[in-house]
Coordinates of C-alpha atoms in Angstrom, one line a residue:
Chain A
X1 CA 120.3 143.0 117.5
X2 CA 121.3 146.1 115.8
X3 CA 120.5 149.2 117.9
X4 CA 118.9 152.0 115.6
X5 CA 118.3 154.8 118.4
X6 CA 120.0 157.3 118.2
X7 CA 121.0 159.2 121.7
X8 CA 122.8 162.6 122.3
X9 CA 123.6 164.4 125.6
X10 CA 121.0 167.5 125.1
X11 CA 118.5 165.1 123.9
X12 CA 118.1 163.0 126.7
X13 CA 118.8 166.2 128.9
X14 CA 115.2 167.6 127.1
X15 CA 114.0 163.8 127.4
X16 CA 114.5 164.0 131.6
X17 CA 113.0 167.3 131.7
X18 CA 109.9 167.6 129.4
X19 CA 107.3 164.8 129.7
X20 CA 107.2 162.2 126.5
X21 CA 105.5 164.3 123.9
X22 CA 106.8 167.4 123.9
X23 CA 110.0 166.4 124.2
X24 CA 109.9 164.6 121.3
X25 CA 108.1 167.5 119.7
X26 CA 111.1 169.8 120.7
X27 CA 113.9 167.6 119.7
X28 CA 112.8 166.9 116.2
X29 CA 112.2 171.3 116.3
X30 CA 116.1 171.2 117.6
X31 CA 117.1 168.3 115.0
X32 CA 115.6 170.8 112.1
X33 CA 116.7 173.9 113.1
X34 CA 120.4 172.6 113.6
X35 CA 120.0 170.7 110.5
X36 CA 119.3 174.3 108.5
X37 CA 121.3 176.2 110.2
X38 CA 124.2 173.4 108.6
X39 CA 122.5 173.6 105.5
X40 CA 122.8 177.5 105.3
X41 CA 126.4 177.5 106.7
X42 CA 127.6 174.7 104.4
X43 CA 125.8 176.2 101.2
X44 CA 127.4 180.0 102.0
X45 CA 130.8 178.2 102.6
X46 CA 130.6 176.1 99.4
X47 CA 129.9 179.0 97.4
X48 CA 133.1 180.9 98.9
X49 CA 135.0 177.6 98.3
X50 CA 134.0 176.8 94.9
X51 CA 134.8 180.4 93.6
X52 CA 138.1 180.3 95.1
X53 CA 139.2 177.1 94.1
X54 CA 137.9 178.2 90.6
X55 CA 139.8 181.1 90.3
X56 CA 142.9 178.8 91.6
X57 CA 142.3 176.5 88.9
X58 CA 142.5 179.7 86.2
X59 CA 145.1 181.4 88.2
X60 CA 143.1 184.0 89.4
X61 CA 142.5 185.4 93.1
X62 CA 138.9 185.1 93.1
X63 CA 136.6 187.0 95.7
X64 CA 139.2 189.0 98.2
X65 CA 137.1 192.4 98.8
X66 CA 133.7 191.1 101.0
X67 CA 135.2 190.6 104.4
X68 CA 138.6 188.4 105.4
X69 CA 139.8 186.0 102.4
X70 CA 136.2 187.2 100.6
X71 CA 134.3 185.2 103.0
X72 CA 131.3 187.5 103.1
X73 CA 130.9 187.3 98.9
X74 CA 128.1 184.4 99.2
X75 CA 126.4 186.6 102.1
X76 CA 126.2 189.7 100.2
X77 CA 125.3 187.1 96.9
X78 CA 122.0 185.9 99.0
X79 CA 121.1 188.8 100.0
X80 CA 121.1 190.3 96.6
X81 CA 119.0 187.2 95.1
X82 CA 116.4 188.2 98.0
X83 CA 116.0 191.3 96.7
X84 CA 115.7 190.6 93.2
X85 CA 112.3 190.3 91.7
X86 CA 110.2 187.2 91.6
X87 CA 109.8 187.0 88.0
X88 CA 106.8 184.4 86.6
X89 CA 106.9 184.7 83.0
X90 CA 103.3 184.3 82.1
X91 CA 103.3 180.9 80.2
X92 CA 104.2 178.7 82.9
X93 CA 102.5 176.8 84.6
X94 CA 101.9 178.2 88.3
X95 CA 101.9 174.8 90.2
X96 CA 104.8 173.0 88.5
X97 CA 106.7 176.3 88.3
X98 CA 106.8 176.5 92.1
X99 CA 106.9 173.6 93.3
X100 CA 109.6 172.6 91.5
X101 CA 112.4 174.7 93.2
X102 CA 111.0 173.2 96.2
X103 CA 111.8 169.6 95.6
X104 CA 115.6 169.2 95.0
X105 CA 115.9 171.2 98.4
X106 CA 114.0 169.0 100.4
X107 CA 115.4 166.0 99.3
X108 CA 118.9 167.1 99.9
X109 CA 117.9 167.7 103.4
X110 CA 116.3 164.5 104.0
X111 CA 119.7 163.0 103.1
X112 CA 121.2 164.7 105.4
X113 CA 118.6 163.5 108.5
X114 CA 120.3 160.1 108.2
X115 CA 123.6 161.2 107.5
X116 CA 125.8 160.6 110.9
X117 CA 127.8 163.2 111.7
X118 CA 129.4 161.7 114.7
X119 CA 128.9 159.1 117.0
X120 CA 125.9 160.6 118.4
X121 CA 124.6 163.2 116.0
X122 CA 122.2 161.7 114.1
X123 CA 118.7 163.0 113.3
X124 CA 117.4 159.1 112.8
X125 CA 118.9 156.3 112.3
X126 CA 116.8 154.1 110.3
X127 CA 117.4 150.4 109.5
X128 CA 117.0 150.8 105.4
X129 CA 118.9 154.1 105.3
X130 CA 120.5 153.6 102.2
X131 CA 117.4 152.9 100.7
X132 CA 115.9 156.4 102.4
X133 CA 119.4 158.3 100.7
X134 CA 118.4 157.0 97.0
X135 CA 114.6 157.6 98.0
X136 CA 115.2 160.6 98.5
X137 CA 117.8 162.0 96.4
X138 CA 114.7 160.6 93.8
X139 CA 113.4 163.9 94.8
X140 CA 115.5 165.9 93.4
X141 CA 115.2 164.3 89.4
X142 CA 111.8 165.1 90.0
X143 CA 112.0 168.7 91.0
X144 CA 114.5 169.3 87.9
X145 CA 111.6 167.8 85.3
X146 CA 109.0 169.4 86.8
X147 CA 110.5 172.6 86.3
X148 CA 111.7 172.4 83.0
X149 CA 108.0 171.2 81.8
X150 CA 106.6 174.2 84.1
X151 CA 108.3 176.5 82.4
X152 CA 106.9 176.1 79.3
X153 CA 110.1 176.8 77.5
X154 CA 112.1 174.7 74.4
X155 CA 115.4 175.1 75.9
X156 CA 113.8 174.4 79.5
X157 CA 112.0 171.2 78.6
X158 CA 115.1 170.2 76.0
X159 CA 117.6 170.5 79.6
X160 CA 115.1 168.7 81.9
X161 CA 114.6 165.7 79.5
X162 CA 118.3 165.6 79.1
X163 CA 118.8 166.1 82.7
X164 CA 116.3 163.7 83.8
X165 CA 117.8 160.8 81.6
X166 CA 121.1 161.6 83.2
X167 CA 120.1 161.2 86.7
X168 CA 118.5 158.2 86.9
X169 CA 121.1 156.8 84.6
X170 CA 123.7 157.7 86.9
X171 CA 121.7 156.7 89.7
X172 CA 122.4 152.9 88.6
X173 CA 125.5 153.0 88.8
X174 CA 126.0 154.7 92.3
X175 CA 123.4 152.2 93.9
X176 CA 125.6 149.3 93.1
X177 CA 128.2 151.0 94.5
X178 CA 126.6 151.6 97.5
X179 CA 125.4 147.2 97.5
X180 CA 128.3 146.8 97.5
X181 CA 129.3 148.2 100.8
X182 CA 126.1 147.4 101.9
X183 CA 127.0 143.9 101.1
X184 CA 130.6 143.9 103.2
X185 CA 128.8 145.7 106.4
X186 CA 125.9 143.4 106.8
X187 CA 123.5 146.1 107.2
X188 CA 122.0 149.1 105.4
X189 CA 122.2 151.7 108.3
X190 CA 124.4 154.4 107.6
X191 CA 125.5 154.2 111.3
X192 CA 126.0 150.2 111.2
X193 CA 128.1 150.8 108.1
X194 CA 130.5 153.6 109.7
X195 CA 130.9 151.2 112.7
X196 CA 131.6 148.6 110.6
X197 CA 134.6 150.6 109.7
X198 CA 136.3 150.3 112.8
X199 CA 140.1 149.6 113.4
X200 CA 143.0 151.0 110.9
X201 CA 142.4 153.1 107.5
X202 CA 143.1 149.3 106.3
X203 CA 139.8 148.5 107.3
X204 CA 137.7 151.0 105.5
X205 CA 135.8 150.0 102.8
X206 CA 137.7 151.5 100.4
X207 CA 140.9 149.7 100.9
X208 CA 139.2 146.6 103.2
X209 CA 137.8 144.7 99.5
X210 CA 140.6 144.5 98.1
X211 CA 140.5 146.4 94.6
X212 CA 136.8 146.1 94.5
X213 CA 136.4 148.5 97.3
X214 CA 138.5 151.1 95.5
X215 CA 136.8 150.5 92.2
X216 CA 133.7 150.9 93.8
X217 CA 135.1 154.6 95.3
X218 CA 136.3 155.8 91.6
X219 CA 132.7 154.8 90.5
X220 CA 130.7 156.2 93.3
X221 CA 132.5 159.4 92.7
X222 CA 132.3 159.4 89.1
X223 CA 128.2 159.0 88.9
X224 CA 127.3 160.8 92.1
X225 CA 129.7 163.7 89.7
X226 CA 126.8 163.0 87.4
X227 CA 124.3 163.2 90.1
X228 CA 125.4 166.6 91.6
X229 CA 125.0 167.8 87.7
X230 CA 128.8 169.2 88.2
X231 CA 131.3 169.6 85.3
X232 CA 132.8 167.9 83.4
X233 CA 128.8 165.8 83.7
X234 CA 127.0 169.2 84.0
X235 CA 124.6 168.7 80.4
X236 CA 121.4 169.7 82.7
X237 CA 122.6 172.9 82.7
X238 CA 125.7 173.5 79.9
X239 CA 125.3 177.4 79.5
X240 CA 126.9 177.3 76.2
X241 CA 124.2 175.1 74.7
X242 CA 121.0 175.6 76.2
X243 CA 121.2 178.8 78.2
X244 CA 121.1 177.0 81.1
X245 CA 118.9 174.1 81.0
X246 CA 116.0 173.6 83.0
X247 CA 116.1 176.6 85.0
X248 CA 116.2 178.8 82.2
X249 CA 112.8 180.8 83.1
X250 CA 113.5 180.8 87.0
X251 CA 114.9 184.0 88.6
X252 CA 115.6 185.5 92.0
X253 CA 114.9 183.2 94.9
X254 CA 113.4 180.6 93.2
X255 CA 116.2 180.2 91.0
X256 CA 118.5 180.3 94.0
X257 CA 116.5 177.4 95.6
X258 CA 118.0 174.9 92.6
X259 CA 121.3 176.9 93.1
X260 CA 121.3 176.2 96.9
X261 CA 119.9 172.6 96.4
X262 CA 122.8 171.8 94.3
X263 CA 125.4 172.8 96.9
X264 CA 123.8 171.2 99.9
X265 CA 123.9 168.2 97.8
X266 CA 127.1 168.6 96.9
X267 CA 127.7 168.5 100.4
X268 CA 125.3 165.2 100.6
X269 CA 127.2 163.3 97.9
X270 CA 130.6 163.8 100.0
X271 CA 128.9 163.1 103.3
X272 CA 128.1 159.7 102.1
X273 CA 131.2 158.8 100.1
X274 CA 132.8 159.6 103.5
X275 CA 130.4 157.7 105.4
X276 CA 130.7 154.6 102.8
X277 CA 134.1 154.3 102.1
X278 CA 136.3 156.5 104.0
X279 CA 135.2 155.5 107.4
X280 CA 133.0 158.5 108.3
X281 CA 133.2 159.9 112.0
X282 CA 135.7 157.2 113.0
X283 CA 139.2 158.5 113.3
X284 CA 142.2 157.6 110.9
X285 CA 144.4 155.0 112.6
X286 CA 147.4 154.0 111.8
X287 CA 147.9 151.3 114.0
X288 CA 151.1 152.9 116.4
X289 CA 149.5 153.5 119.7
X290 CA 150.8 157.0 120.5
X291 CA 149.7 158.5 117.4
X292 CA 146.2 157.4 117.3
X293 CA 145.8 158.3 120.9
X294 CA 146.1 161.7 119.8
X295 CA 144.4 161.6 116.6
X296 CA 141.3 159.9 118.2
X297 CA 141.1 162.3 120.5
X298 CA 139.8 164.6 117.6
X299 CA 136.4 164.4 117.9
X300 CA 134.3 162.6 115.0
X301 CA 132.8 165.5 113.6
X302 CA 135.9 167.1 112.6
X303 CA 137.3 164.0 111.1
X304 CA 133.8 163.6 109.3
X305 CA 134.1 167.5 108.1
X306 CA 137.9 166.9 106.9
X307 CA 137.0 163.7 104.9
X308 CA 133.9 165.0 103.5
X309 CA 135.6 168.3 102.3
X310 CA 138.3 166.1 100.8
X311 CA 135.8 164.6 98.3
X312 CA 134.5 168.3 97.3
X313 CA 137.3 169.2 96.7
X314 CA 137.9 166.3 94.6
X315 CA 134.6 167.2 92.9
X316 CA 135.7 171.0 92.0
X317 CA 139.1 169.7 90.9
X318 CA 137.3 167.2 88.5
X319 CA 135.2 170.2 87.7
X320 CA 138.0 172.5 85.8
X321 CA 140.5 169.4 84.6
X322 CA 138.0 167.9 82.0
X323 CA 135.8 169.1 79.3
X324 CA 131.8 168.3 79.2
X325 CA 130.8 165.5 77.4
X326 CA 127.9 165.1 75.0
X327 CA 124.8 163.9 75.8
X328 CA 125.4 160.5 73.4
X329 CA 128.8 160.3 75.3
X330 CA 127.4 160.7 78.6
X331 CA 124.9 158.2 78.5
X332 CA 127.6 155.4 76.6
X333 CA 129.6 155.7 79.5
X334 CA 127.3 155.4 82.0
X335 CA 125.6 152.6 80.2
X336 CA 128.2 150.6 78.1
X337 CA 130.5 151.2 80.8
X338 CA 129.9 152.3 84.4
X339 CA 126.8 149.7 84.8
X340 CA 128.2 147.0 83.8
X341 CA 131.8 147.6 85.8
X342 CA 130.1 148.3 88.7
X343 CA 128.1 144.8 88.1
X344 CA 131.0 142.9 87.2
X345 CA 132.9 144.9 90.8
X346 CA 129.5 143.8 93.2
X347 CA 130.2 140.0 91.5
X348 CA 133.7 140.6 92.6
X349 CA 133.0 142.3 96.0
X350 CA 130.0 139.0 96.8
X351 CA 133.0 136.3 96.1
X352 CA 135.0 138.2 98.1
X353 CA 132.8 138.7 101.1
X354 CA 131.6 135.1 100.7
X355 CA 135.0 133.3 100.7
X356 CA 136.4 135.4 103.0
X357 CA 138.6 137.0 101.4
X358 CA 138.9 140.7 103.1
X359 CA 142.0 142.1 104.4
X360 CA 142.8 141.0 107.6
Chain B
X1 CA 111.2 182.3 98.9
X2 CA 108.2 183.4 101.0
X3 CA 110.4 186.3 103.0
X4 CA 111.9 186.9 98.9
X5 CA 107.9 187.7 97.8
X6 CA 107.2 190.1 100.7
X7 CA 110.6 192.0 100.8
X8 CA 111.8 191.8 96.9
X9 CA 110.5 195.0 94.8
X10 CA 107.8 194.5 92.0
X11 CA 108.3 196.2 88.6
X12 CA 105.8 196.4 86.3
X13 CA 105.9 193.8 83.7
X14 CA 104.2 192.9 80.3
X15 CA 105.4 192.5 77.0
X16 CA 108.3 190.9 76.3
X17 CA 109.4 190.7 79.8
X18 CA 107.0 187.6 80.7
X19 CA 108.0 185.9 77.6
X20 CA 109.5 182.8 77.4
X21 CA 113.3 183.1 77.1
X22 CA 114.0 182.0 73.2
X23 CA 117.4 184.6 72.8
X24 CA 114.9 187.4 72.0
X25 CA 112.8 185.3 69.0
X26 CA 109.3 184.9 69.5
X27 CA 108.2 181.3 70.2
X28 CA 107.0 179.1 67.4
X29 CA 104.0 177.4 67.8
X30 CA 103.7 175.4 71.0
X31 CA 106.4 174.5 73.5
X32 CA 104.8 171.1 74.4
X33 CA 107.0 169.7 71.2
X34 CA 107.2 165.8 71.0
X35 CA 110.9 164.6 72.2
X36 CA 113.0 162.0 71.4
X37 CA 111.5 158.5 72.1
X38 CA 115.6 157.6 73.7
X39 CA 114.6 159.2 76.5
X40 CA 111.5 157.1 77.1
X41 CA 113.7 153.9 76.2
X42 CA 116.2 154.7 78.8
X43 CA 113.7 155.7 81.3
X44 CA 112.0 151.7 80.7
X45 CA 115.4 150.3 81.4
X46 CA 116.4 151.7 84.2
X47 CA 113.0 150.7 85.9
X48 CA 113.8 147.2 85.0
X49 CA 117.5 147.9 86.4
X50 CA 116.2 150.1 89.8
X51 CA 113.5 147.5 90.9
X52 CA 115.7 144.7 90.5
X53 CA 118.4 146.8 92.7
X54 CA 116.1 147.5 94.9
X55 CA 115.4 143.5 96.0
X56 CA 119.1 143.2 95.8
X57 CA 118.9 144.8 99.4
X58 CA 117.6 143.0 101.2
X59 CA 119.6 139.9 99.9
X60 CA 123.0 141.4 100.4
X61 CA 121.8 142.7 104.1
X62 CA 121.7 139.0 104.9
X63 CA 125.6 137.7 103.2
X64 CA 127.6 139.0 106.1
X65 CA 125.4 137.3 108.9
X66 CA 125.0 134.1 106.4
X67 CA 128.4 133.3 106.4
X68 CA 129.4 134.0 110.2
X69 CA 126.4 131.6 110.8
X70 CA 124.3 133.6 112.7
X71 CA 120.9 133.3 110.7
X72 CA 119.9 129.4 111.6
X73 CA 119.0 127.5 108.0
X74 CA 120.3 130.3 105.6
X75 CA 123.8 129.6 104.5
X76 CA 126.0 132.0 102.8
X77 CA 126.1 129.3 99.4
X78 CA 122.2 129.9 99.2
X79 CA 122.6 134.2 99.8
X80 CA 126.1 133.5 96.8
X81 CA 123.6 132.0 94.8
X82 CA 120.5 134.3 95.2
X83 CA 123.1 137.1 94.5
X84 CA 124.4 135.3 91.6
X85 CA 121.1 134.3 89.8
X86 CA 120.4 138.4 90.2
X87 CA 123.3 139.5 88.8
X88 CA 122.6 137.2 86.0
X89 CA 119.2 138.1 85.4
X90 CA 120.8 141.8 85.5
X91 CA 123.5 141.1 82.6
X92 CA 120.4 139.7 80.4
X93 CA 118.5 142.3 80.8
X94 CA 122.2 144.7 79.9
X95 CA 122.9 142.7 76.9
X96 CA 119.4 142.4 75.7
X97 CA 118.8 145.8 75.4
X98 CA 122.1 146.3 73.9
X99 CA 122.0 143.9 71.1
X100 CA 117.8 146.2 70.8
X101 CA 120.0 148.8 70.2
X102 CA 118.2 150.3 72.8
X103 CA 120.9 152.2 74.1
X104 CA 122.3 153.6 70.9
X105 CA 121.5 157.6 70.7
X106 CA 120.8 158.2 66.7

């Protein structure tokens, strides 16, 4: 049977110590502080990367004056949202207004509880984890109409409807993606599915279904593009047209909530196209013994960092090589094109994994 | 955004600070305009598409252990065939609200 607990060194340490309950009590308070402290660390150093790889793309320097490289910009940034006033303009709704910055937020973070970050770092390790991802990235559609109706504003309400039709449209397309690795591992637990991984960079999912599991990559990166409301698939919030979509009437820190939910997710999205189809924690090997003695002796969060920041940076490139599409466009492709590829590439991936047809 | 509200300065407002944001025009008559009926279209579809997803879970869950034999009186021709009749069902439901024209954008 498939194990779904999920053990670490200072857990069981606080397990030996501390009687049942509060140990439990004071490992989920570890799990959540850890997890936040990730999620302020990785938003700060997706802000720095983004700008700079921005200003790459334009052949510009970007930030260089805040601390070494610039680092500190996104520091001083935050700070500087703190400060700024709480602004409510008076025709919105109180509720919806702030509750809605709340939402994306959270459900970004309960991706990440499931996420595993390396062998044993795992907040929980459910058996339907996949279905707890798309659950909860649910969360975040929601957060993004709810604010745009909250704030009782045309251009607000126009970028939430657009937004909203979007998300869920692209969230079709990036569930069959993930069947179909869900299919090939035999189990929906995001741990199961890494493991399943094991052996050479042949047998990752990506290259193990041959061409279906590399169709199913381009695809899963293409609507969770969508999904992460990131150019050249950014019509939520396209400045140009709609003065920046649903969170037109948000300022200070409640604007910075979306702004923050939408790099954690960022970081989300990669996190699970590494853990689907790039092998997640497990080490590259390459199959010659000497060489992945040493590069297994890398431990697995480092390997899951380097893969996962490979795919954002794929995202930013994507970001600055193509121009935005219109809302007509956008939903054609997802639903004249993307669906039924990633129908036809499941069909494709079941005969495969029924006749046995995977790569050795 | 609870340490933002006790450490981030208040200025008074009124007038056309706590207005909504229309590029400095005064709003016309109500924000709560009707929308396009697309997006309510789109939205029906892809509840027919997400539920049926959804049960496709469970069924692909079981392919793998089907065909290395493991679950006793499933075999992996039944789970092909489940997985097949879905997909099916699926396409229909693609091309019949294609040939609705319920995915055009007008």
């Amino acid at each position: 049977m498939i194990d779904l607990t999920v053990t670490h060194p200072i857990g069981d340490r606080i397990r030996e110590v501390l009687p049942p309950l509060p140990a439990a009590l004071a490992n989920g308070a570890l799990a959540v502080a850890s997890l936040a402290l990730l999620v302020t660390v990785m938003a700060i150093l997706l802000v720095w990367l983004e700008r700079k790889v921005c200003a790459r793309f334009q052949a510009r320097l970007g930030p260089t004056r805040v601390g070494p490289f610039g680092l500190l910009q996104p520091i001083a940034d935050a700070l500087k949202l703190l400060m700024k006033e709480n602004l409510r303009p008076t025709a919105t709704d109180m509720v919806a207004y702030y509750l809605a910055p709340l939402l994306p937020i959270t459900g970004s973070f309960l991706v990440l509880t499931v996420i595993p970050f390396d062998h044993n770092l795992q907040v929980a390790n459910p058996g339907a984890g996949v279905v707890f991802v798309i659950a909860a990235s649910g969360l975040g559609i929601l957060g993004t109409l709810i604010g745009g109706w909250g704030s009782n504003n045309k251009y607000a309400l126009l970028g939430s409807m657009r937004s909203g039709a979007q998300l869920f449209s692209y969230e079709l397309s990036m569930v069959l993606c993930m069947l179909l690795v869900v299919m090939a591992a035999g189990s929906a637990s995001l741990r199961e599915i890494v493991l399943s991984q094991q052996g050479t960079v042949l047998d990752w999912w990506i290259f193990k279904l041959p061409g279906a599991g590399f169709a199913a990559f381009l695809l899963f990166l293409i609507s969770s593009t969508a999904e992460l409301n990131r150019g050249p698939l950014d019509l939520s919030e396209a400045e140009q047209e709609l003065t920046g979509g649903f969170h037109t009437e948000y300022a200070g820190m409640s604007f910075s909530m979306f702004f923050l939910a939408e790099f954690v997710n960022m970081f989300a999205a990669a996190a699970l196209g590494s853990t689907f189809f790039l092998g997640g924690f497990l080490a590259p090997q390459i199959g010659v013994h000497a060489v992945d003695a040493v590069l297994s002796f890398v431990p697995g969060v480092i390997w899951f960092g380097l893969k996962s920041g490979f795919l954002i940076f794929l995202y930013m490139w994507f970001r600055w090589t193509f121009p935005r599409l219109r809302i007509d466009h956008l939903l054609a492709l997802e639903w004249k094109f993307l669906l039924p590829v990633s129908m036809g590439n499941l069909l494709l991936g079941a005969t495969l994994v029924t006749f046995g047809l995977l790569l050795p | 955004m609870v340490v933002s509200r006790l450490i981030a300065p208040k200025f008074p407002g009124g007038g056309a600070k706590m207005e909504p944001y229309e590029s400095g025009e005064p709003t016309i008559g109500s924000t709560r305009v009707p929308f396009k009926i697309g997006y309510y279209l789109f939205a029906l579809v892809f509840l027919v598409f997400d539920v049926e997803a959804l049960f496709l879970f469970p069924t692909l869950v079981l392919m793998r252990p089907a065909g290395e034999g493991t679950l006793p009186g499933i075999s992996s021709a039944l789970v092909f065939s489940e997985v097949l009749v879905f997909l099916a069902i699926l396409g229909f439901a693609l091309f019949y609200a294609w040939r609705k024209k319920a995915l055009e954008w007008e």
